[in-house]
Every structure is written in C-alpha cells, then in structure tokens.
XYZ file of C-alpha atoms in Angstrom:
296
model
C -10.046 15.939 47.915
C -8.215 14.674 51.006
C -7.309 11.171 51.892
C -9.938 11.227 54.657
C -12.937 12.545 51.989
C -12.105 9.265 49.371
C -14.002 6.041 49.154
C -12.975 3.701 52.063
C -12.570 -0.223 51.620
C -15.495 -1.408 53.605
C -18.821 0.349 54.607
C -20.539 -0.943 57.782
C -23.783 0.164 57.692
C -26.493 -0.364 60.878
C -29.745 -1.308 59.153
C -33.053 -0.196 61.390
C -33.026 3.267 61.691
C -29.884 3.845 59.719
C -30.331 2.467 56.070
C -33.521 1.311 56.346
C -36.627 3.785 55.770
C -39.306 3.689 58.945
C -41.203 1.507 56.852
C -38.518 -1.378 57.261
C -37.542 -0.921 53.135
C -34.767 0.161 51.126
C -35.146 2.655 48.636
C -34.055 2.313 45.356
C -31.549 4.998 45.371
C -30.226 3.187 48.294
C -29.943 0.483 47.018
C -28.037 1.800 43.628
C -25.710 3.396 45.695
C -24.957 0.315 47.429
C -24.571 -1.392 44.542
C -22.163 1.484 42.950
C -19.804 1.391 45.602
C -19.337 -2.362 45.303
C -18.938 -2.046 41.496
C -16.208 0.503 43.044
C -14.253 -2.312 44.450
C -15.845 -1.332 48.230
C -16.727 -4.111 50.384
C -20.741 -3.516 51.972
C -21.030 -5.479 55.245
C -24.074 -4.808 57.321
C -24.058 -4.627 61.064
C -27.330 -5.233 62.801
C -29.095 -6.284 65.822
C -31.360 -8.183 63.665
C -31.013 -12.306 63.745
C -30.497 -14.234 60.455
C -34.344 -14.929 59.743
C -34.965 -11.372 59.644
C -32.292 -10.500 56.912
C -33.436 -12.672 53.494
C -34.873 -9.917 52.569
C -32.242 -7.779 52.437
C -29.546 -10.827 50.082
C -30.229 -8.241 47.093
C -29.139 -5.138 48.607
C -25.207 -6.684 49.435
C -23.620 -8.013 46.103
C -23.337 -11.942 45.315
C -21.581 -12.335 49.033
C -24.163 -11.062 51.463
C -21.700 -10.761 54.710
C -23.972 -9.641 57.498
C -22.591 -8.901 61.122
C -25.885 -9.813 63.223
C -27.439 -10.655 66.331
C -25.383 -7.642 68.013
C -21.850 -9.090 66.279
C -22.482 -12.936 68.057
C -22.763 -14.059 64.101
C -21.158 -13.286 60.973
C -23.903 -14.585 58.520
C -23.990 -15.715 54.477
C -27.096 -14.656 52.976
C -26.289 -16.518 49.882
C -25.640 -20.212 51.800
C -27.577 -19.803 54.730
C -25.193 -20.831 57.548
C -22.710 -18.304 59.680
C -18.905 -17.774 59.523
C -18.824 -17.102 62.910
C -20.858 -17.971 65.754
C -20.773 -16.532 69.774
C -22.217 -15.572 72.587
C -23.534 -17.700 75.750
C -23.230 -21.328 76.918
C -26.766 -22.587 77.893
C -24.844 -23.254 81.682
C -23.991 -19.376 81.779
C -27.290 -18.588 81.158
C -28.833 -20.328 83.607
C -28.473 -18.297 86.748
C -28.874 -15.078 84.560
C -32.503 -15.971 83.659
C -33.123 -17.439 87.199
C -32.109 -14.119 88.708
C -34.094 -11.824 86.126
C -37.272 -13.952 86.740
C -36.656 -12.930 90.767
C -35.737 -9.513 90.036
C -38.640 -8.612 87.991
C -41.791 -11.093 87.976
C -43.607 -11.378 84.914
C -40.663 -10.411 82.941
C -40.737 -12.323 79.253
C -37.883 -13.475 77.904
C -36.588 -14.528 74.752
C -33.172 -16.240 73.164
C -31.719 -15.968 70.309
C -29.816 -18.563 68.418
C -28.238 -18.023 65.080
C -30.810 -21.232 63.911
C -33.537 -20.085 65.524
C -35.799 -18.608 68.933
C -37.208 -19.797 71.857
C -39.586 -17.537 73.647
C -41.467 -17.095 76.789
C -45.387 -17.799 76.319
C -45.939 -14.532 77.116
C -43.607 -12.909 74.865
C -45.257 -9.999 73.333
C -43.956 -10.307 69.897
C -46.862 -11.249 66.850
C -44.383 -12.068 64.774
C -45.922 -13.631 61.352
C -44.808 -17.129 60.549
C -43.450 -18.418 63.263
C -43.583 -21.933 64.661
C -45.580 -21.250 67.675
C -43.048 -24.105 69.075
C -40.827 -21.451 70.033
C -43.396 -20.321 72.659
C -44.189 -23.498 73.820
C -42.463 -23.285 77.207
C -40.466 -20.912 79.379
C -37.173 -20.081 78.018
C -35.093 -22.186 80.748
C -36.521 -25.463 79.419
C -35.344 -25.114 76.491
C -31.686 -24.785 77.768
C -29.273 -27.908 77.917
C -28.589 -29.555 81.065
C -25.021 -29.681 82.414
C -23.565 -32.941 81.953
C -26.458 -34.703 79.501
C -24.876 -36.511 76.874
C -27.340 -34.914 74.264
C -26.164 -33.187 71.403
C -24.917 -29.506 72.558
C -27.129 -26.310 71.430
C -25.164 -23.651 69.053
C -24.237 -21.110 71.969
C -27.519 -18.279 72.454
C -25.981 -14.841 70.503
C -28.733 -12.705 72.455
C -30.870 -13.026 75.698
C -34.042 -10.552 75.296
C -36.000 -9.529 78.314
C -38.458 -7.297 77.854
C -40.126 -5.597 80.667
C -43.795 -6.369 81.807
C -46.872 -3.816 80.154
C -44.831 -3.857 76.769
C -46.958 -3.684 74.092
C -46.101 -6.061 70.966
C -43.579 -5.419 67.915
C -45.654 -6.510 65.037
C -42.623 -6.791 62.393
C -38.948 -7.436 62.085
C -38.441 -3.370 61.636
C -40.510 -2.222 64.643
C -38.033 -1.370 67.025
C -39.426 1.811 68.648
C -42.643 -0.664 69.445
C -43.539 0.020 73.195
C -44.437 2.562 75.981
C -42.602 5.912 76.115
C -42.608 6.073 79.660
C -38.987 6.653 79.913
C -38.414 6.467 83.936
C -40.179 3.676 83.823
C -37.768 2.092 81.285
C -34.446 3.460 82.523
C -35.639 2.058 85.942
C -36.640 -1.482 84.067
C -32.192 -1.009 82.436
C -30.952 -0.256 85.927
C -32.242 -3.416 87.516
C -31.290 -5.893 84.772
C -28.074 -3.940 84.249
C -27.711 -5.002 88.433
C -29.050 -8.445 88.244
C -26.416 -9.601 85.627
C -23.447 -7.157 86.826
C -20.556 -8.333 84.571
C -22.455 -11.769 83.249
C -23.924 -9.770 80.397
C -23.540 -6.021 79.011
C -27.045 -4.535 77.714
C -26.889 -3.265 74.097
C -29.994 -0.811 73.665
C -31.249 -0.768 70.017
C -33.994 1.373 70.086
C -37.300 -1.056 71.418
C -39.137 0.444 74.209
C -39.014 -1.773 77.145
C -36.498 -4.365 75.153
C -33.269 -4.676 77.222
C -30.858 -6.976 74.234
C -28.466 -8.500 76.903
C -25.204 -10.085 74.823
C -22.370 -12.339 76.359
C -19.030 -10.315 77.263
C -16.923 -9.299 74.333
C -19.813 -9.472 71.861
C -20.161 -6.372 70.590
C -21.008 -5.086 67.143
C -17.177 -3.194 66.855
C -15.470 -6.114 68.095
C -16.806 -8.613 65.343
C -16.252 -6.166 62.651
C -12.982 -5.539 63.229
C -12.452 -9.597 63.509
C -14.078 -9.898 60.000
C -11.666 -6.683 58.981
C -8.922 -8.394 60.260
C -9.464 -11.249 58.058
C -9.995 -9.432 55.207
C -7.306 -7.258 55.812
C -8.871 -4.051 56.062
C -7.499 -1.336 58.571
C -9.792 0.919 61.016
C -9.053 4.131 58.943
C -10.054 2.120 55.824
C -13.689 1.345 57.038
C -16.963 4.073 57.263
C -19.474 3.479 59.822
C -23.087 4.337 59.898
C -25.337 4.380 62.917
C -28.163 5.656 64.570
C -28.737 3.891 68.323
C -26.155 3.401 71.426
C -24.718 -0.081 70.426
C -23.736 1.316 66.953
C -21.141 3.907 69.023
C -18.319 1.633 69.261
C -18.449 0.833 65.683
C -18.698 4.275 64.677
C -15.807 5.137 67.438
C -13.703 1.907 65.722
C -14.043 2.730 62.390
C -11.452 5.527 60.732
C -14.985 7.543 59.860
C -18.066 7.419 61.807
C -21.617 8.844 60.390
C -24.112 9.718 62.431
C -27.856 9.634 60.963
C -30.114 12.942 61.384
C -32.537 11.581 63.618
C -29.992 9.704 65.578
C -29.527 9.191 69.548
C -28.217 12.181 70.650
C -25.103 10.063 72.049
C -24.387 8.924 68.461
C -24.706 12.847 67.223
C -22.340 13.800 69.674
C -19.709 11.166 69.206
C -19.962 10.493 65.510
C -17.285 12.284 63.115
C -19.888 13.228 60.024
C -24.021 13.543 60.523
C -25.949 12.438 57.207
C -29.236 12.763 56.752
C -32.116 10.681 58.178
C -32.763 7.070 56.753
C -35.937 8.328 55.411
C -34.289 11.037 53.443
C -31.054 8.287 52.158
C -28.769 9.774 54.252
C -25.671 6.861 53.538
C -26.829 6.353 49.775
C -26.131 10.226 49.884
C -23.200 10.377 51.442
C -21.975 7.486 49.365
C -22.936 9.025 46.504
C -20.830 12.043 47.012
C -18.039 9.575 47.778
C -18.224 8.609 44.105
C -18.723 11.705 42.605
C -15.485 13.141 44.483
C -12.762 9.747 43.049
C-alpha cells in the first residue's frame, strides 16, 4: 500500500451532512470506527459549523479529549471541560455598521449572533429551537451589542453573524440544515446582496440552510483554524484526511494532504475533493476509515 493509502495522524471530519446520518445521529459503525482509529494512535477532531451547545451530544463519539473546531473555525472547543481553546471572530464595534447596513439592504431580514457562550436572536428569528432561554429573542440583535467606550465588562468577540432571508421557514433541530425554501434564484439573489452589503467586512460561508447566509469575520475559516490546532500539535497538511460535504468544507479538504468528498455532496466539493466516499447515510468515512485499518 502506498504512503498516500496509510492511516494519517489526524482526521477532520465535517459533521451535518458528512458523518452525521439525515437524522442528525451517528451510527454505531461510525462510531466504532471512530473509536478504532483513535485506539490506532489517530487524532479525531471535528470541524463544524455547529456552535458549542449543539455538540454535547456528540463528547462520546471523540475519545476522552473531545477537540471540536466549531462555529465555522472562530472556536476550538473541549467537550470534556466545557470552555474553548481558542476563541475569534468579530468585535461588537465591527459589527455594528454590518447589521445596520443588512437591516437597510433587506427589511425584515432576521438576524442572529453567535457567541461561543451563547445566542442572541432577532424576535423574529425563525428558529424553534427546544430549550432555549427565550431571553435570547428578547430584543433586536444590535442591543445586545456593547457600546464603544462603556466601561462594562467586554462581550467574548461574536464567532458567527446569521442573517437569514425573509419567508424562511423554521429549522426545528440542531441537524436541520437544508430547512427552508428551494427557490434557488431567490436565494442566490438574497447571497449576492449580503455578499455586497458587507464587501470585505465579512466572507459568507454557505453550509447547506436554505435562505441562511453564515457571515464569519475575515480569516475565520474552517482550514485556517485547523491548521492552527495542527500546528500546535505538530501535525503536517499531508498527515491530515478531510471529510466534507458543503462549500465551506472546500478549503479544508483543499488544505489537508487528502480530501474526501461525501456521495451526496455539493457538486463543488465532488469536483475538488481528491477521494468520494459514500453518503453519510450509507457511513461513507467509518468506511473509508475502516479500509484504512484493514490496509496497516
């Protein structure tokens, strides 16, 4: 078997649409075959869009450690202690004129941030998410933002600013991220403006959710954050596999010294990706992991 074909260090694995079934779960031959390849001396990382209350529970499925790249690489999360190793993304001041200028742009947008310790939402938010404080809805998202100059206690920076465009129906759990319309014009018209309204402020990183544009401070990028936590671990590019399925998971998969591709994947990601494994509903990376194993 060649060098290229052999277990890698670290496997960074995208979770919706990639390892997870369509039903948000992990199967158990998933999960075994994450566990094997740790018991293999391979470090598991996952890389998500998710933010840190939507990933307790997945602790089980990454070894005693559970290292979590989330929130679209602003945070570098501890499953087991509950707090981050790293924290990014945008000063409440920056944010300012970019929610101004989206609320001009398009009225009735909702928006939504995204703190590694928590939301805030728009009352209008279409999300029915279950358990949350309805205190995150309480006001429009700019209130909630620090003013310039107060002498109050700072706000841990915003790792994602959500907008999602107006008519968008609801997503109803942490794993429903092809909730929405399909009315693609409609939605590659709704990209275009925000993409304009916040030029080089902001970079759009498109998961999957119908009508969701996921806008992230510059530099924050899924690929860039793993390759800071590589770094540190002292892991190489061509020692790391990447799995993906949606646009923001390219970079990683281009970073990485193999990229995987699942079945069902944006075509983008089929096109670009060095291996295509099956779908998440059919364990496409416990498979290809498996083989991994089978071939040391």
């Amino acid at each position: 078997m060649s060098t290229r074909d052999r277990l890698p260090r670290l496997v960074a694995t995208d979770l919706d649409g990639t390892l997870l079934r369509s039903d948000g779960t992990v199967s158990a031959r998933t999960r075994a075959a994450l566990r094997a390849v740790e018991d293999a001396g391979v470090e598991v990382v996952f890389v998500t869009a998710r933010p840190p209350r939507w990933l307790d529970v997945l602790a089980d499925c990454v070894g005693g450690h559970g290292r979590v790249v989330c929130l679209g690489g602003a945070a570098v999360w501890d499953l087991a202690s509950g707090s981050a190793h790293e924290i990014g993304g945008f000063a409440d001041d920056a944010l300012r004129g970019i929610v101004a200028d989206l609320r001009d742009a398009v009225p009735d947008v909702a928006l939504g941030l995204e703190r590694h310790d928590g939301p805030s939402f728009d009352p209008w938010f279409p999300r029915d998410e279950p358990g949350l404080d309805p205190a995150v809805r309480a006001v429009p998202v700019e209130e909630t933002l620090a003013d310039a100059g107060t002498d109050r206690r700072r706000p841990s920076p915003v790792g994602k600013l959500l907008a999602v465009r107006p008519g968008t129906r609801p997503a109803t759990r942490p794993g429903d991220v092809h909730g929405g319309t399909s009315d693609d014009a409609a939605q590659e018209e709704f990209f275009a403006t925000v993409r304009s309204v916040v030029g080089r402020r902001a970079h759009l990183a498109y998961s999957g959710a119908a009508g969701l544009a996921e806008l992230l401070a510059p530099g924050v990028t899924k690929d860039a954050a793993l390759a800071r936590w590589c770094t540190r671990l002292g892991i190489d590019a061509a020692e790391v596999w990447a799995f993906g399925d949606m646009p923001n998971d390219l970079p990683m998969l281009r970073w990485a010294g193999r990229g995987h591709a699942v079945a069902d994947a944006h075509p983008d990601l089929l096109a670009g990706a060095d291996v295509v494994v099956g779908a998440g509903d059919d364990d496409g990376v416990a498979a290809a992991l498996e083989a991994a194993l089978r071939g040391r």
